Short mmCIF file of C-alpha atoms and ligand atoms in Angstrom, two decimals:
data_model
loop_
_atom_site.label_atom_id
_atom_site.label_comp_id
_atom_site.label_asym_id
_atom_site.label_seq_id
_atom_site.Cartn_x
_atom_site.Cartn_y
_atom_site.Cartn_z
CA MET U 27 -57.58 -24.07 54.68
CA ARG U 28 -59.99 -21.40 54.18
CA GLY U 29 -62.67 -21.50 51.28
CA VAL U 30 -62.67 -18.93 48.64
CA ASP U 31 -66.09 -17.77 49.24
CA ASP U 32 -65.60 -17.42 52.98
CA LEU U 33 -62.33 -15.47 52.29
CA ALA U 34 -63.92 -13.20 49.94
CA ASP U 35 -66.74 -12.50 52.30
CA GLU U 36 -64.10 -11.29 54.73
CA VAL U 37 -62.26 -9.18 52.02
CA MET U 38 -65.55 -7.63 51.12
CA LYS U 39 -66.38 -6.84 54.79
CA ILE U 40 -63.11 -4.96 54.99
CA GLY U 41 -63.46 -3.42 51.58
CA PHE U 42 -60.28 -2.48 49.44
CA ALA U 43 -59.48 -0.90 46.12
CA CYS U 44 -55.98 0.23 45.00
CA THR U 45 -55.69 4.07 44.70
CA ARG U 46 -52.56 3.66 42.74
CA CYS U 47 -50.55 5.71 45.23
CA GLY U 48 -47.74 3.52 45.14
CA ALA U 49 -47.08 3.48 48.91
CA CYS U 50 -46.82 -0.17 48.87
CA CYS U 51 -43.86 -0.04 46.31
CA THR U 52 -42.01 2.42 48.00
CA GLU U 53 -40.16 2.40 51.62
CA VAL U 54 -42.44 4.64 53.57
CA SER U 55 -41.21 3.07 56.88
CA GLY U 56 -38.30 0.68 57.82
CA ASP U 57 -38.45 -2.14 55.04
CA SER U 58 -42.12 -1.44 54.37
CA ASN U 59 -41.75 -2.47 50.98
CA LEU U 60 -39.58 -5.56 51.09
CA VAL U 61 -41.08 -7.93 48.52
CA ILE U 62 -39.81 -11.33 48.96
CA VAL U 63 -39.58 -13.55 45.94
CA SER U 64 -38.97 -17.01 45.01
CA PRO U 65 -36.72 -18.03 42.33
CA ALA U 66 -39.55 -18.59 39.66
CA GLU U 67 -40.96 -15.02 40.65
CA VAL U 68 -37.36 -13.57 39.82
CA ARG U 69 -37.40 -15.23 36.55
CA ALA U 70 -40.86 -14.12 35.99
CA VAL U 71 -40.03 -10.56 36.64
CA ALA U 72 -36.69 -10.68 34.81
CA GLY U 73 -38.53 -11.76 31.52
CA ALA U 74 -41.26 -9.13 31.81
CA ALA U 75 -38.57 -6.63 32.54
CA GLY U 76 -36.20 -7.62 29.76
CA ILE U 77 -33.25 -7.70 32.15
CA PRO U 78 -30.95 -10.79 33.45
CA ALA U 79 -32.46 -12.55 36.58
CA ASP U 80 -29.47 -11.52 38.69
CA GLU U 81 -30.52 -7.61 38.34
CA VAL U 82 -33.90 -8.47 39.75
CA ALA U 83 -33.51 -8.99 43.51
CA ASP U 84 -31.15 -8.90 46.41
CA PRO U 85 -30.80 -11.11 49.23
CA PHE U 86 -33.26 -10.99 52.05
CA PRO U 87 -31.45 -8.63 54.59
CA GLU U 88 -31.88 -10.74 57.67
CA TYR U 89 -29.02 -13.34 58.14
CA LEU U 90 -28.77 -16.07 60.48
CA ASP U 91 -25.32 -17.02 61.95
CA GLY U 92 -24.02 -20.73 61.49
CA GLU U 93 -20.83 -22.48 62.45
CA ASP U 94 -17.46 -21.80 61.08
CA GLY U 95 -18.26 -18.16 59.87
CA ARG U 96 -21.24 -19.31 57.92
CA ARG U 97 -24.12 -16.58 57.42
CA PHE U 98 -27.14 -17.25 55.49
CA THR U 99 -30.64 -15.81 54.63
CA PHE U 100 -33.67 -17.28 52.84
CA ASP U 101 -34.91 -16.17 49.75
CA TRP U 102 -34.82 -12.93 47.61
CA CYS U 103 -36.31 -9.64 47.87
CA LEU U 104 -37.25 -7.33 44.73
CA ARG U 105 -34.16 -4.74 44.32
CA ARG U 106 -34.99 -1.36 45.50
CA GLU U 107 -33.33 1.91 44.24
CA GLY U 108 -33.53 4.95 46.43
CA GLY U 109 -36.31 3.12 48.74
CA ARG U 110 -38.54 2.36 45.64
CA CYS U 111 -38.94 -0.77 43.85
CA ARG U 112 -36.85 -0.55 40.83
CA PHE U 113 -39.93 -1.82 38.77
CA LEU U 114 -41.88 1.22 39.96
CA GLY U 115 -42.05 3.76 37.22
CA ASP U 116 -44.24 6.97 36.83
CA GLY U 117 -46.38 5.62 39.59
CA ARG U 118 -47.24 2.06 37.81
CA CYS U 119 -45.75 -1.09 37.91
CA ARG U 120 -43.55 -1.79 35.03
CA VAL U 121 -43.96 -5.59 35.29
CA TYR U 122 -47.44 -5.65 36.37
CA ALA U 123 -48.51 -8.89 34.67
CA ALA U 124 -45.67 -10.50 36.31
CA ARG U 125 -45.66 -9.04 39.71
CA PRO U 126 -45.09 -11.46 42.63
CA TRP U 127 -47.72 -12.87 44.86
CA ILE U 128 -47.08 -10.39 47.74
CA CYS U 129 -47.82 -7.39 45.21
CA ARG U 130 -50.81 -9.18 43.86
CA THR U 131 -52.23 -9.72 47.38
CA TYR U 132 -51.47 -6.57 49.27
CA PRO U 133 -52.69 -5.39 51.72
CA PHE U 134 -53.67 -8.84 52.59
CA MET U 135 -51.91 -11.91 53.42
CA LEU U 136 -52.95 -15.33 55.06
CA ASP U 137 -51.44 -16.59 58.24
CA GLY U 138 -52.82 -20.06 58.48
CA ASP U 139 -56.62 -19.44 58.21
CA ARG U 140 -56.20 -15.81 59.48
CA LEU U 141 -56.45 -12.95 57.21
CA ILE U 142 -53.77 -10.42 58.11
CA VAL U 143 -54.38 -6.81 56.79
CA SER U 144 -51.35 -4.33 56.35
CA GLU U 145 -51.65 -0.40 56.30
CA CYS U 146 -52.89 0.92 53.06
CA PRO U 147 -55.09 3.90 52.15
CA GLY U 148 -57.11 1.79 49.67
CA LEU U 149 -58.74 -0.17 52.72
CA GLY U 150 -62.47 0.46 53.34
CA ARG U 151 -63.22 1.20 49.87
CA PRO U 152 -66.10 -0.85 48.12
CA ILE U 153 -65.02 -4.19 46.29
CA GLY U 154 -67.31 -6.02 44.03
CA ARG U 155 -67.86 -9.78 44.44
CA GLU U 156 -65.73 -10.70 41.41
CA ALA U 157 -62.74 -8.59 42.58
CA ALA U 158 -62.93 -9.96 46.17
CA VAL U 159 -63.35 -13.54 44.71
CA ALA U 160 -60.22 -12.97 42.60
CA LEU U 161 -58.26 -11.66 45.40
CA ALA U 162 -59.29 -14.39 47.58
CA ARG U 163 -58.27 -17.11 45.13
CA ALA U 164 -54.86 -15.13 44.90
CA LEU U 165 -54.30 -15.39 48.70
CA LEU U 166 -54.96 -19.06 48.67
CA ASP U 167 -52.75 -19.61 45.59
CA ARG U 168 -50.13 -17.34 47.26
CA GLN U 169 -50.41 -19.53 50.40
CA LYS U 170 -49.88 -22.80 48.29
CA ALA U 171 -46.92 -21.11 46.36
CA GLU U 172 -45.12 -20.11 49.83
CA ALA U 173 -45.65 -23.57 51.32
CA ARG U 174 -44.01 -25.21 48.26
CA GLU U 175 -41.01 -22.63 48.48
CA GLU U 176 -40.60 -23.27 52.13
CA ALA U 177 -40.47 -27.12 51.61
CA GLY U 178 -37.88 -26.62 48.79
CA ILE U 179 -35.84 -24.62 51.12
CA ARG U 180 -35.98 -27.14 53.96
CA ALA U 181 -35.03 -29.81 51.24
CA VAL U 182 -32.09 -27.91 50.14
CA MET U 183 -30.93 -27.09 53.44
CA GLU U 184 -30.81 -30.91 54.38
CA ALA U 185 -28.93 -31.78 51.09
CA VAL U 186 -26.50 -28.75 50.30
CA PRO U 187 -24.31 -27.36 52.87
CA VAL U 188 -23.31 -23.50 53.15
CA PRO U 189 -19.80 -23.51 52.52
CA SER U 190 -17.39 -22.54 55.69
CA GLY U 191 -16.69 -18.64 55.91
CA SER U 192 -19.33 -18.10 53.36
CA VAL U 193 -22.54 -15.58 53.30
CA ALA U 194 -25.13 -17.44 51.09
CA VAL U 195 -28.91 -17.30 50.04
CA ILE U 196 -30.80 -20.51 50.29
CA ASP U 197 -33.71 -20.77 48.27
CA SER U 198 -35.90 -23.73 46.75
CA GLU U 199 -33.39 -24.31 43.99
CA GLY U 200 -29.98 -24.15 45.84
CA VAL U 201 -27.34 -22.57 47.94
CA TRP U 202 -25.83 -19.16 46.37
CA VAL U 203 -22.86 -17.95 47.76
CA VAL U 204 -23.02 -14.02 47.73
CA HIS U 205 -19.71 -13.36 49.37
CA GLY U 206 -16.83 -15.98 49.73
S1 SF4 D 16 -43.13 -5.23 41.46
FE1 SF4 D 16 -44.49 -3.69 40.80
S2 SF4 D 16 -46.33 -3.99 42.16
FE2 SF4 D 16 -44.64 -5.12 43.21
S3 SF4 D 16 -43.46 -3.67 44.58
FE3 SF4 D 16 -42.37 -3.29 42.34
S4 SF4 D 16 -43.57 -1.80 41.57
FE4 SF4 D 16 -44.76 -2.49 42.98
#
């Protein structure tokens, strides 16, 4: 696993400062703003927005086909309305304090020890050491949270069958039939 300082050094070399353009919260190209969220993140966003959890997210839109008419996908994506995240209001995030890991760390993500950088107009702008360290910590925490969620999904898959003929979401807390 990468160290915080080493990762912060790399972020500083690349440079990043959010321009508040909102592009990462808007579908600018096919599925560009799909924000995958765990059940815990769904609850956090629901709490911040003051809405029921079942109005926060939709099933991740790539399904796998199983036997006996089973179809399933893993985890959820923040709901979009007209291609925009439903929590984007007047160019600002309405659930900023509770925004998911993907939003906290965009345009960066870790693939193992490799830092992946997505398109963003904020890249190349100077970033201070403190902000780079905070971003590096968030990236490492995100990686741990994603590993926990993946392990949870694997455990659910071993323990809970998707009912025959159903379309379901499998997350770390269970199997949720979305169409019977
Ligand atoms: S939760 Fe906030 S930061 Fe994340 S995509 Fe939606 S509006 Fe953007």
